[in-house]
Coordinates of C-alpha atoms in Angstrom, one line a residue:
M1 CA -30.8 -13.5 -42.0
T2 CA -31.3 -10.9 -39.0
E3 CA -28.3 -10.9 -36.6
K4 CA -29.0 -11.3 -33.0
P5 CA -28.5 -8.0 -31.2
I6 CA -25.3 -7.9 -28.8
E7 CA -26.5 -7.8 -25.1
T8 CA -25.1 -5.0 -23.0
N9 CA -23.2 -5.7 -19.8
D10 CA -26.3 -4.3 -17.9
A11 CA -28.6 -6.9 -19.5
L12 CA -26.1 -9.6 -19.1
V13 CA -26.0 -8.9 -15.2
A14 CA -29.7 -8.4 -14.9
E15 CA -30.2 -11.8 -16.4
E16 CA -27.3 -13.4 -14.2
E17 CA -29.4 -12.0 -11.1
D18 CA -32.5 -13.1 -12.2
D19 CA -31.2 -16.8 -12.9
H20 CA -29.6 -16.7 -9.4
E21 CA -32.8 -15.8 -7.8
K22 CA -34.7 -18.7 -9.8
N23 CA -31.9 -21.2 -8.5
I24 CA -32.4 -20.0 -4.8
L25 CA -36.2 -20.4 -5.1
K26 CA -35.8 -23.6 -6.8
T27 CA -33.3 -24.9 -4.1
I28 CA -35.9 -24.0 -1.4
N29 CA -38.6 -25.8 -3.0
E30 CA -36.6 -28.9 -3.7
K31 CA -34.9 -29.3 -0.3
Y32 CA -37.8 -28.4 1.9
K33 CA -40.9 -29.8 0.1
D34 CA -41.7 -32.0 2.8
N35 CA -41.1 -29.3 5.6
L36 CA -43.7 -26.5 4.8
A37 CA -42.9 -24.6 8.1
I38 CA -39.1 -24.2 7.4
K39 CA -40.0 -23.7 3.7
L40 CA -42.1 -20.7 4.3
K41 CA -39.6 -19.2 6.5
L42 CA -36.9 -19.5 4.1
L43 CA -39.0 -17.8 1.4
A44 CA -39.7 -14.9 4.0
L45 CA -36.0 -14.7 4.6
F46 CA -35.5 -14.6 0.9
D47 CA -37.8 -11.7 0.4
Y48 CA -36.0 -9.7 3.3
S49 CA -32.6 -10.3 1.7
K50 CA -33.8 -8.9 -1.6
M51 CA -34.9 -5.7 0.3
E52 CA -31.4 -5.6 1.8
Q53 CA -29.6 -5.9 -1.5
E54 CA -31.9 -3.2 -3.2
N55 CA -31.1 -0.8 -0.2
S56 CA -27.5 -1.5 -0.5
E57 CA -27.6 -0.8 -4.5
K58 CA -29.4 2.4 -3.7
M59 CA -26.9 3.4 -1.2
S60 CA -23.9 2.8 -3.5
E61 CA -25.7 4.9 -6.0
E62 CA -26.0 7.9 -3.5
I63 CA -22.3 7.6 -2.5
D64 CA -21.3 7.6 -6.0
N65 CA -23.4 10.9 -6.6
L66 CA -21.8 12.4 -3.3
T67 CA -18.4 11.5 -4.4
L68 CA -18.7 13.1 -7.6
K69 CA -20.2 16.2 -6.2
Y70 CA -17.5 16.7 -3.5
Q71 CA -14.7 15.9 -6.0
K72 CA -16.1 18.8 -8.1
L73 CA -15.8 21.1 -4.9
F74 CA -12.4 20.0 -4.2
A75 CA -10.8 20.8 -7.5
P76 CA -10.9 24.6 -7.6
I77 CA -9.4 24.6 -3.9
V78 CA -6.6 22.7 -5.2
K79 CA -6.2 25.4 -8.0
K80 CA -6.2 28.2 -5.4
Q81 CA -3.4 26.5 -3.5
N82 CA -1.3 26.0 -6.5
D83 CA -1.6 29.6 -7.4
V84 CA -0.4 30.6 -4.0
I85 CA 2.3 28.3 -4.1
N86 CA 3.6 29.7 -7.5
G87 CA 3.5 33.4 -6.4
R88 CA 0.1 34.5 -7.0
K89 CA -0.6 37.9 -5.1
L90 CA -2.5 37.2 -2.0
E91 CA -6.0 38.8 -1.2
E92 CA -6.7 40.4 2.3
D93 CA -9.7 38.0 2.7
E94 CA -7.1 34.9 2.5
V95 CA -5.2 36.0 5.6
K96 CA -7.7 38.3 7.7
N97 CA -8.4 35.6 10.2
Y98 CA -4.8 35.2 11.3
N99 CA -3.8 38.6 12.2
E100 CA -3.1 37.3 15.8
Y101 CA -0.2 35.3 14.5
L102 CA 1.7 38.3 13.2
E103 CA 4.1 40.4 15.2
S104 CA 3.7 44.1 15.7
G105 CA 6.3 44.9 12.9
E106 CA 5.0 42.1 10.6
E107 CA 1.5 43.6 10.5
A108 CA 2.5 47.0 9.8
K109 CA 4.2 45.5 6.5
K110 CA 1.2 43.3 5.7
D111 CA -0.5 45.7 3.4
E112 CA 2.5 46.5 1.4
L113 CA 3.3 42.8 0.9
L114 CA -0.2 41.8 -0.2
S115 CA 0.1 44.5 -3.0
K116 CA 3.2 42.7 -4.7
E117 CA 3.6 39.5 -6.5
Y118 CA 5.2 36.9 -4.6
K119 CA 8.0 34.5 -5.8
N120 CA 7.1 30.8 -6.1
I121 CA 8.2 28.6 -3.2
D122 CA 11.2 26.8 -4.5
G123 CA 11.2 22.8 -4.0
Y124 CA 7.7 23.0 -2.4
W125 CA 6.5 19.9 -3.9
L126 CA 9.4 17.9 -3.7
K127 CA 9.7 18.7 0.1
V128 CA 6.0 17.8 0.4
L129 CA 6.2 14.5 -1.5
K130 CA 9.2 13.5 0.6
A131 CA 7.6 14.0 4.0
N132 CA 4.9 11.5 3.2
L133 CA 5.8 8.1 4.6
G134 CA 4.6 6.1 1.6
L135 CA 6.0 8.4 -1.1
K136 CA 9.4 9.1 0.5
E137 CA 10.3 5.3 -0.4
E138 CA 9.5 5.9 -3.9
I139 CA 11.7 9.0 -4.4
K140 CA 15.3 8.1 -5.1
E141 CA 18.2 10.4 -4.8
Y142 CA 18.4 10.8 -8.6
D143 CA 14.7 11.6 -8.7
E144 CA 15.2 14.9 -6.7
E145 CA 16.6 17.1 -9.1
P146 CA 13.9 16.9 -11.7
L147 CA 11.1 16.9 -8.8
K148 CA 12.5 20.4 -8.0
A149 CA 11.0 21.5 -11.2
L150 CA 7.7 20.3 -10.2
R151 CA 5.6 23.8 -10.0
R152 CA 2.0 22.4 -9.9
I153 CA -0.3 19.4 -9.4
E154 CA -3.9 19.6 -10.4
Y155 CA -6.5 17.1 -9.5
F156 CA -9.6 16.4 -12.2
P157 CA -12.2 14.0 -11.0
S158 CA -14.6 12.1 -13.2
E159 CA -17.5 14.2 -14.8
N160 CA -19.3 11.0 -15.4
P161 CA -21.9 9.8 -12.8
E162 CA -21.4 6.2 -14.4
E163 CA -17.6 6.1 -13.6
P164 CA -17.5 8.2 -10.5
Y165 CA -14.1 6.9 -9.3
N166 CA -12.3 7.9 -12.6
F167 CA -9.7 10.7 -12.2
S168 CA -6.7 12.5 -13.8
L169 CA -3.8 14.2 -12.3
K170 CA -1.7 17.1 -14.2
F171 CA 1.9 17.6 -13.3
H172 CA 3.2 21.0 -14.3
F173 CA 7.0 21.2 -14.6
A174 CA 9.6 24.4 -15.1
P175 CA 12.1 24.0 -17.8
N176 CA 14.7 21.4 -16.5
D177 CA 17.8 19.5 -17.6
Y178 CA 16.0 16.2 -17.7
F179 CA 13.0 16.3 -20.1
E180 CA 11.1 18.5 -22.7
N181 CA 7.5 18.1 -21.3
D182 CA 6.2 21.1 -19.2
I183 CA 2.9 19.1 -18.5
L184 CA 2.6 15.3 -17.8
I185 CA -1.0 14.0 -17.4
K186 CA -1.7 10.7 -15.7
E187 CA -5.2 9.3 -16.1
F188 CA -6.8 6.6 -14.0
T189 CA -9.7 4.2 -15.2
M190 CA -11.0 2.7 -12.1
V191 CA -13.2 -0.2 -11.4
D192 CA -14.1 0.8 -8.1
E193 CA -12.7 3.0 -5.4
R194 CA -9.4 1.2 -5.0
E195 CA -9.0 -1.1 -8.0
A196 CA -8.0 0.3 -11.6
E197 CA -8.6 -1.2 -15.0
K198 CA -5.8 0.8 -16.5
T199 CA -3.6 4.1 -16.3
E200 CA -2.6 6.3 -19.1
C201 CA 0.1 8.9 -19.2
T202 CA 1.8 11.4 -21.3
E203 CA 5.0 10.0 -22.7
I204 CA 8.1 11.7 -21.1
K205 CA 10.5 13.2 -23.7
W206 CA 13.7 12.5 -22.0
K207 CA 16.8 14.6 -23.0
E208 CA 19.7 12.8 -24.4
G209 CA 21.3 10.6 -21.5
K210 CA 19.0 11.7 -18.7
D211 CA 16.3 9.1 -18.6
I212 CA 16.5 8.2 -14.7
T213 CA 14.2 5.4 -15.2
K214 CA 17.0 3.4 -16.9
K215 CA 20.4 2.5 -15.9
S216 CA 23.4 1.0 -17.7
I217 CA 24.8 -2.2 -16.7
K218 CA 28.3 -3.7 -17.8
K219 CA 28.3 -7.5 -18.7
K220 CA 31.3 -9.6 -19.6
Q221 CA 30.8 -12.0 -22.5
K222 CA 33.2 -14.8 -23.6
N223 CA 33.7 -15.9 -27.1
K224 CA 33.2 -19.8 -27.0
K225 CA 35.5 -20.3 -29.9
T226 CA 38.2 -17.8 -29.2
G227 CA 38.0 -17.5 -25.5
Q228 CA 38.2 -13.7 -25.9
Q229 CA 36.3 -11.6 -23.6
R230 CA 34.4 -8.5 -24.3
T231 CA 32.4 -5.9 -22.1
T232 CA 28.9 -5.0 -23.3
T233 CA 26.7 -2.0 -22.0
K234 CA 22.9 -2.8 -21.7
L235 CA 20.1 -0.6 -20.5
V236 CA 17.7 -1.9 -17.8
D237 CA 14.8 -0.5 -15.9
Q238 CA 15.6 0.9 -12.6
D239 CA 13.2 2.1 -9.8
S240 CA 12.2 5.8 -9.9
F241 CA 9.4 7.8 -9.0
F242 CA 9.2 8.6 -12.8
T243 CA 8.1 5.2 -13.7
F244 CA 4.7 6.3 -12.1
F245 CA 4.6 8.2 -15.5
R246 CA 3.8 5.1 -17.7
N247 CA 0.7 3.4 -19.1
M248 CA -0.3 0.3 -17.2
E249 CA -3.0 -2.4 -17.4
A250 CA -4.6 -4.6 -14.8
K251 CA -3.5 -8.2 -15.5
D252 CA -5.9 -11.1 -15.4
D253 CA -5.5 -14.1 -12.9
E254 CA -3.7 -16.4 -15.6
E255 CA -1.0 -13.7 -16.2
E256 CA -0.3 -13.2 -12.5
E257 CA 0.0 -17.0 -12.0
D258 CA 2.5 -17.1 -14.9
E259 CA 4.5 -14.5 -13.4
E260 CA 4.6 -16.2 -9.8
D261 CA 7.9 -17.7 -10.3
E262 CA 9.4 -14.6 -11.9
E263 CA 11.4 -11.8 -10.1
E264 CA 9.1 -9.2 -8.2
E265 CA 8.3 -6.5 -10.7
L266 CA 9.7 -3.0 -10.1
D267 CA 6.4 -1.5 -11.2
S268 CA 2.6 -2.5 -11.0
I269 CA -0.7 -0.9 -11.6
D270 CA -1.5 -1.1 -7.8
R271 CA 1.6 0.9 -7.1
H272 CA 0.5 3.6 -9.7
V273 CA -3.0 3.7 -7.8
E274 CA -1.5 3.9 -4.4
I275 CA 0.6 6.8 -5.4
G276 CA -2.3 8.6 -7.2
Q277 CA -4.7 8.1 -4.6
T278 CA -2.0 9.3 -1.8
I279 CA -1.5 12.4 -3.7
V280 CA -5.4 13.0 -3.9
E281 CA -6.2 12.2 -0.4
E282 CA -3.1 13.2 1.5
I283 CA -0.7 15.5 -0.5
L284 CA -3.1 17.9 -2.1
P285 CA -5.4 18.6 1.0
Y286 CA -2.5 18.3 3.7
S287 CA 0.4 19.8 1.6
N288 CA 1.1 22.6 4.1
E289 CA 1.3 20.2 7.2
Y290 CA 3.7 18.0 4.9
Y291 CA 5.8 21.1 4.2
L292 CA 5.9 22.2 7.7
G293 CA 6.5 18.5 8.9
V294 CA 3.7 18.4 11.2
R295 CA 1.3 16.0 9.3
K296 CA 0.5 13.1 11.6
E297 CA 0.0 9.8 9.6
T298 CA -0.1 6.0 10.2
D299 CA 3.2 4.3 9.4
F300 CA 1.6 1.1 8.1
A301 CA 5.0 -0.4 7.0
F302 CA 6.3 0.2 10.4
L303 CA 3.2 -1.5 12.3
K304 CA 3.4 -4.4 9.6
Q305 CA 7.1 -4.7 10.8
Q306 CA 6.1 -4.7 14.4
V307 CA 3.1 -7.4 13.8
D308 CA 5.5 -9.5 12.0
A309 CA 8.3 -9.3 14.7
E310 CA 5.6 -10.1 17.5
G311 CA 4.4 -13.2 15.5
A312 CA 8.2 -14.3 15.1
A313 CA 8.7 -13.8 18.8
E314 CA 5.5 -15.8 19.8
E315 CA 6.6 -18.8 17.2
D316 CA 10.2 -18.6 19.0
D317 CA 8.4 -18.8 22.6
D318 CA 6.3 -21.7 21.3
D319 CA 9.3 -23.6 19.9
E320 CA 11.2 -23.0 23.4
D321 CA 8.2 -24.4 25.4
E322 CA 8.3 -27.4 23.0
D323 CA 12.0 -28.1 23.5
D324 CA 11.5 -27.6 27.5
K325 CA 8.8 -30.2 27.3
K326 CA 10.9 -32.8 25.3
A327 CA 13.9 -32.1 27.7
K328 CA 11.6 -32.7 30.9
K329 CA 10.0 -35.9 29.5
P330 CA 11.4 -39.1 31.1
K331 CA 12.8 -41.6 28.7
K332 CA 10.9 -44.9 28.5
T333 CA 12.3 -48.0 30.1
T334 CA 12.7 -50.7 27.6
K335 CA 13.8 -54.4 27.9
E336 CA 17.1 -53.6 26.2
N337 CA 18.1 -50.8 28.7
A338 CA 16.6 -52.3 31.9
G339 CA 18.2 -54.4 34.4
A340 CA 16.5 -56.9 36.9
G341 CA 13.3 -55.6 38.4
G342 CA 13.0 -53.1 35.6
E343 CA 15.6 -50.7 36.7
P344 CA 17.6 -49.1 33.9
K345 CA 21.0 -50.6 33.5
Q346 CA 24.1 -48.6 34.5
E347 CA 26.5 -48.0 31.7
C348 CA 29.6 -50.2 32.4
K349 CA 32.6 -48.3 31.8
Q350 CA 35.9 -50.0 31.1
Q351 CA 38.9 -49.2 33.4

């Protein structure tokens, strides 16, 4: 018996699109069989709609190709930046356009300095990461010491035209007191420009007692029979920038619904993607501006707080207006509280 060949995703998508088009044409034919004028207009609009969709698909394909092209141009520039940060000897061409910013004494010493190896800029990447409005919230006080050992961040775009949005980041660390790794690699498998299917990362080999993604909590337990108490210690997750170096997978809708009533997770694949793309789009191209503290960026968290505050103020104003209306509204006169002639009865107070 011959097995039926497995259809590829592309074939299934094409089949679904074909069925959808047939359904549209069938709907037009059935609903407007008694109105030929409208039927012809709808058929013409259907044809224009197909043209628009074809152009949109071509545009998306060209955008993907351009993305791939410029990502490849971006990577070697990042490498040169890292080399300078880590003490590579500068070339005359790299600074020749900025002589006007040198003082007279500095210009005389420039040639001598260019012939020497520089030291790396200590704590460069920690200072840069903390200067970003989004990432500074991710970096806790206990993250700072291991991040001081970060020497280089490299970006590697996808080389596959079919998956142009995939990318990876390579983090180089100097020897430190926290983990054994000198390189941590984070890979992103993307569905589109902003949504990830999964992320994979080098496992951090933490040194004994140095895992800052965990914390110890003490819990008292009481023996039901004896009534005696004992204290136990348990390791639990704690928020840390270094939880970024974990494998993550996107959850389906059912999994998300099951977790609606649970406590908010410290970690999520969306958080990982946001950090990764912030590094690619902000940190690497503008690291010198962040280091100097002159980078202008939009504080979306602050804007959201402002919008929420304005919305709450409007709600309060609406409530006050409603209360004022109720206060000004006259009470209805009823038979029970009215005297002769419909006038309200005066309350009789006993002396």
